[in-house]
Amino acid sequence: MQPLEQLLEQVNQQRVKHIIKLYALDSEETQDVYTCLDALFRRYPPPLIELALVETLVDCWAAVPLPKGLPFISQVRDRLRQWEAQRETEPLLSTLTPQQFHHITGLDPAPIFGLGLVDAGGDRSDPA
């Protein structure tokens, strides 16, 4: 892997870890959570993991208490597996807009949604 590719990979993984830390999703099982994340990084691209984290977080917000630690990461892994199984027959459609993603994570949505779908304000660009 080239140095630039390694740097981009590290940045992408850091974005995932930022979301985990932002919402304290590692709970008291930090080492186990990061071991599971490493396995996910070997199998899925970090932007897909990032989207799965945020979509799972949104789905779980109504749960009290919010699942954290391994139960949360298990739900993320299940979502990734579901998307993987569907990818040959259906396109991946996020329930989030780039602006919502940005508000939830504080991160630039362009690596997840693509530059063509995100304008300077973080909204989907209007094709008209």
PDB file of C-alpha atoms in Angstrom:
ATOM      1  CA  MET A   1       0.000   0.000   0.000  1.00  0.00           C
ATOM      2  CA  GLN A   2       1.324   3.439  -0.949  1.00  0.00           C
ATOM      3  CA  PRO A   3       1.927   6.064   1.777  1.00  0.00           C
ATOM      4  CA  LEU A   4      -0.990   8.203   0.546  1.00  0.00           C
ATOM      5  CA  GLU A   5      -3.319   5.180   0.567  1.00  0.00           C
ATOM      6  CA  GLN A   6      -2.170   4.335   4.091  1.00  0.00           C
ATOM      7  CA  LEU A   7      -2.835   7.889   5.231  1.00  0.00           C
ATOM      8  CA  LEU A   8      -6.327   7.893   3.689  1.00  0.00           C
ATOM      9  CA  GLU A   9      -7.082   4.542   5.321  1.00  0.00           C
ATOM     10  CA  GLN A  10      -5.971   5.900   8.711  1.00  0.00           C
ATOM     11  CA  VAL A  11      -8.116   9.020   8.265  1.00  0.00           C
ATOM     12  CA  ASN A  12     -11.138   6.911   7.326  1.00  0.00           C
ATOM     13  CA  GLN A  13     -10.637   4.653  10.342  1.00  0.00           C
ATOM     14  CA  GLN A  14     -10.212   7.704  12.582  1.00  0.00           C
ATOM     15  CA  ARG A  15     -13.594   9.021  11.395  1.00  0.00           C
ATOM     16  CA  VAL A  16     -15.221   5.752  12.536  1.00  0.00           C
ATOM     17  CA  LYS A  17     -13.438   5.951  15.887  1.00  0.00           C
ATOM     18  CA  HIS A  18     -14.555   9.575  16.274  1.00  0.00           C
ATOM     19  CA  ILE A  19     -18.210   8.494  16.042  1.00  0.00           C
ATOM     20  CA  ILE A  20     -17.608   5.714  18.582  1.00  0.00           C
ATOM     21  CA  LYS A  21     -16.004   8.168  21.027  1.00  0.00           C
ATOM     22  CA  LEU A  22     -18.492  10.986  20.355  1.00  0.00           C
ATOM     23  CA  TYR A  23     -21.396   8.847  21.564  1.00  0.00           C
ATOM     24  CA  ALA A  24     -19.372   6.681  24.001  1.00  0.00           C
ATOM     25  CA  LEU A  25     -20.449   3.631  22.037  1.00  0.00           C
ATOM     26  CA  ASP A  26     -17.467   1.610  23.229  1.00  0.00           C
ATOM     27  CA  SER A  27     -18.957   1.610  26.735  1.00  0.00           C
ATOM     28  CA  GLU A  28     -16.798  -0.270  29.213  1.00  0.00           C
ATOM     29  CA  GLU A  29     -15.873  -2.885  26.592  1.00  0.00           C
ATOM     30  CA  THR A  30     -13.389  -0.660  24.784  1.00  0.00           C
ATOM     31  CA  GLN A  31     -10.854  -3.352  23.879  1.00  0.00           C
ATOM     32  CA  ASP A  32     -13.514  -5.812  22.684  1.00  0.00           C
ATOM     33  CA  VAL A  33     -15.268  -3.111  20.644  1.00  0.00           C
ATOM     34  CA  TYR A  34     -12.046  -2.088  18.901  1.00  0.00           C
ATOM     35  CA  THR A  35     -11.173  -5.733  18.249  1.00  0.00           C
ATOM     36  CA  CYS A  36     -14.563  -6.115  16.524  1.00  0.00           C
ATOM     37  CA  LEU A  37     -14.003  -2.854  14.622  1.00  0.00           C
ATOM     38  CA  ASP A  38     -10.637  -4.142  13.366  1.00  0.00           C
ATOM     39  CA  ALA A  39     -12.422  -7.210  11.997  1.00  0.00           C
ATOM     40  CA  LEU A  40     -14.982  -4.950  10.296  1.00  0.00           C
ATOM     41  CA  PHE A  41     -12.174  -2.811   8.801  1.00  0.00           C
ATOM     42  CA  ARG A  42     -10.676  -5.954   7.246  1.00  0.00           C
ATOM     43  CA  ARG A  43     -13.988  -6.842   5.609  1.00  0.00           C
ATOM     44  CA  TYR A  44     -15.730  -3.540   4.764  1.00  0.00           C
ATOM     45  CA  PRO A  45     -14.613  -0.116   3.572  1.00  0.00           C
ATOM     46  CA  PRO A  46     -14.497   2.430   6.428  1.00  0.00           C
ATOM     47  CA  PRO A  47     -17.069   4.779   4.801  1.00  0.00           C
ATOM     48  CA  LEU A  48     -19.581   1.907   4.748  1.00  0.00           C
ATOM     49  CA  ILE A  49     -18.840   1.129   8.405  1.00  0.00           C
ATOM     50  CA  GLU A  50     -19.254   4.815   9.193  1.00  0.00           C
ATOM     51  CA  LEU A  51     -22.662   4.936   7.526  1.00  0.00           C
ATOM     52  CA  ALA A  52     -23.740   1.722   9.278  1.00  0.00           C
ATOM     53  CA  LEU A  53     -22.683   3.189  12.639  1.00  0.00           C
ATOM     54  CA  VAL A  54     -24.722   6.344  12.130  1.00  0.00           C
ATOM     55  CA  GLU A  55     -27.779   4.559  10.727  1.00  0.00           C
ATOM     56  CA  THR A  56     -27.693   2.127  13.666  1.00  0.00           C
ATOM     57  CA  LEU A  57     -27.276   5.015  16.091  1.00  0.00           C
ATOM     58  CA  VAL A  58     -30.353   6.735  14.646  1.00  0.00           C
ATOM     59  CA  ASP A  59     -32.355   3.502  14.820  1.00  0.00           C
ATOM     60  CA  CYS A  60     -31.356   3.013  18.475  1.00  0.00           C
ATOM     61  CA  TRP A  61     -31.989   6.542  19.747  1.00  0.00           C
ATOM     62  CA  ALA A  62     -35.478   5.611  20.908  1.00  0.00           C
ATOM     63  CA  ALA A  63     -34.088   2.775  23.031  1.00  0.00           C
ATOM     64  CA  VAL A  64     -33.474   3.575  26.687  1.00  0.00           C
ATOM     65  CA  PRO A  65     -30.775   2.959  27.551  1.00  0.00           C
ATOM     66  CA  LEU A  66     -28.996   3.307  24.225  1.00  0.00           C
ATOM     67  CA  PRO A  67     -27.235   0.035  23.377  1.00  0.00           C
ATOM     68  CA  LYS A  68     -23.479   0.392  23.619  1.00  0.00           C
ATOM     69  CA  GLY A  69     -20.422  -1.793  23.501  1.00  0.00           C
ATOM     70  CA  LEU A  70     -20.627  -5.185  21.854  1.00  0.00           C
ATOM     71  CA  PRO A  71     -24.446  -5.206  21.536  1.00  0.00           C
ATOM     72  CA  PHE A  72     -24.253  -1.983  19.499  1.00  0.00           C
ATOM     73  CA  ILE A  73     -21.348  -3.193  17.338  1.00  0.00           C
ATOM     74  CA  SER A  74     -23.253  -6.431  16.762  1.00  0.00           C
ATOM     75  CA  GLN A  75     -26.161  -4.419  15.333  1.00  0.00           C
ATOM     76  CA  VAL A  76     -23.738  -2.507  13.091  1.00  0.00           C
ATOM     77  CA  ARG A  77     -22.236  -5.802  11.873  1.00  0.00           C
ATOM     78  CA  ASP A  78     -25.719  -7.200  11.187  1.00  0.00           C
ATOM     79  CA  ARG A  79     -26.591  -4.097   9.143  1.00  0.00           C
ATOM     80  CA  LEU A  80     -23.368  -4.442   7.118  1.00  0.00           C
ATOM     81  CA  ARG A  81     -24.113  -8.112   6.452  1.00  0.00           C
ATOM     82  CA  GLN A  82     -27.643  -7.229   5.353  1.00  0.00           C
ATOM     83  CA  TRP A  83     -26.346  -4.569   2.969  1.00  0.00           C
ATOM     84  CA  GLU A  84     -23.760  -7.021   1.643  1.00  0.00           C
ATOM     85  CA  ALA A  85     -26.450  -9.618   0.946  1.00  0.00           C
ATOM     86  CA  GLN A  86     -28.652  -7.059  -0.813  1.00  0.00           C
ATOM     87  CA  ARG A  87     -25.975  -5.309  -2.846  1.00  0.00           C
ATOM     88  CA  GLU A  88     -26.346  -7.539  -5.908  1.00  0.00           C
ATOM     89  CA  THR A  89     -30.093  -7.013  -6.163  1.00  0.00           C
ATOM     90  CA  GLU A  90     -30.704  -3.577  -4.637  1.00  0.00           C
ATOM     91  CA  PRO A  91     -28.741  -0.346  -4.416  1.00  0.00           C
ATOM     92  CA  LEU A  92     -27.719   0.827  -0.966  1.00  0.00           C
ATOM     93  CA  LEU A  93     -30.067   3.623   0.044  1.00  0.00           C
ATOM     94  CA  SER A  94     -29.356   5.591   3.183  1.00  0.00           C
ATOM     95  CA  THR A  95     -32.204   6.855   5.313  1.00  0.00           C
ATOM     96  CA  LEU A  96     -30.053   9.900   6.117  1.00  0.00           C
ATOM     97  CA  THR A  97     -29.351  12.998   4.094  1.00  0.00           C
ATOM     98  CA  PRO A  98     -25.795  14.326   3.989  1.00  0.00           C
ATOM     99  CA  GLN A  99     -26.903  17.262   6.170  1.00  0.00           C
ATOM    100  CA  GLN A 100     -28.370  14.922   8.796  1.00  0.00           C
ATOM    101  CA  PHE A 101     -25.176  12.857   8.727  1.00  0.00           C
ATOM    102  CA  HIS A 102     -23.137  16.029   9.301  1.00  0.00           C
ATOM    103  CA  HIS A 103     -25.360  17.160  12.201  1.00  0.00           C
ATOM    104  CA  ILE A 104     -25.094  13.770  13.888  1.00  0.00           C
ATOM    105  CA  THR A 105     -21.345  13.253  13.447  1.00  0.00           C
ATOM    106  CA  GLY A 106     -19.872  16.699  12.879  1.00  0.00           C
ATOM    107  CA  LEU A 107     -17.995  15.126   9.970  1.00  0.00           C
ATOM    108  CA  ASP A 108     -17.891  16.031   6.293  1.00  0.00           C
ATOM    109  CA  PRO A 109     -20.498  13.839   4.549  1.00  0.00           C
ATOM    110  CA  ALA A 110     -18.693  13.891   1.161  1.00  0.00           C
ATOM    111  CA  PRO A 111     -16.619  10.705   1.784  1.00  0.00           C
ATOM    112  CA  ILE A 112     -19.859   8.845   2.508  1.00  0.00           C
ATOM    113  CA  PHE A 113     -22.317  10.344   0.041  1.00  0.00           C
ATOM    114  CA  GLY A 114     -19.937  11.477  -2.674  1.00  0.00           C
ATOM    115  CA  LEU A 115     -18.969  14.957  -3.753  1.00  0.00           C
ATOM    116  CA  GLY A 116     -21.735  15.115  -6.354  1.00  0.00           C
ATOM    117  CA  LEU A 117     -24.481  14.715  -3.747  1.00  0.00           C
ATOM    118  CA  VAL A 118     -23.181  17.230  -1.242  1.00  0.00           C
ATOM    119  CA  ASP A 119     -23.122  20.984  -1.743  1.00  0.00           C
ATOM    120  CA  ALA A 120     -21.302  23.521   0.428  1.00  0.00           C
ATOM    121  CA  GLY A 121     -24.166  23.462   2.942  1.00  0.00           C
ATOM    122  CA  GLY A 122     -24.190  19.688   3.263  1.00  0.00           C
ATOM    123  CA  ASP A 123     -27.520  19.192   1.473  1.00  0.00           C
ATOM    124  CA  ARG A 124     -28.201  16.970  -1.490  1.00  0.00           C
ATOM    125  CA  SER A 125     -27.692  19.062  -4.577  1.00  0.00           C
ATOM    126  CA  ASP A 126     -30.794  19.925  -6.565  1.00  0.00           C
ATOM    127  CA  PRO A 127     -30.453  18.453 -10.070  1.00  0.00           C
ATOM    128  CA  ALA A 128     -32.839  21.063 -11.519  1.00  0.00           C
TER     129      ALA A 128
END
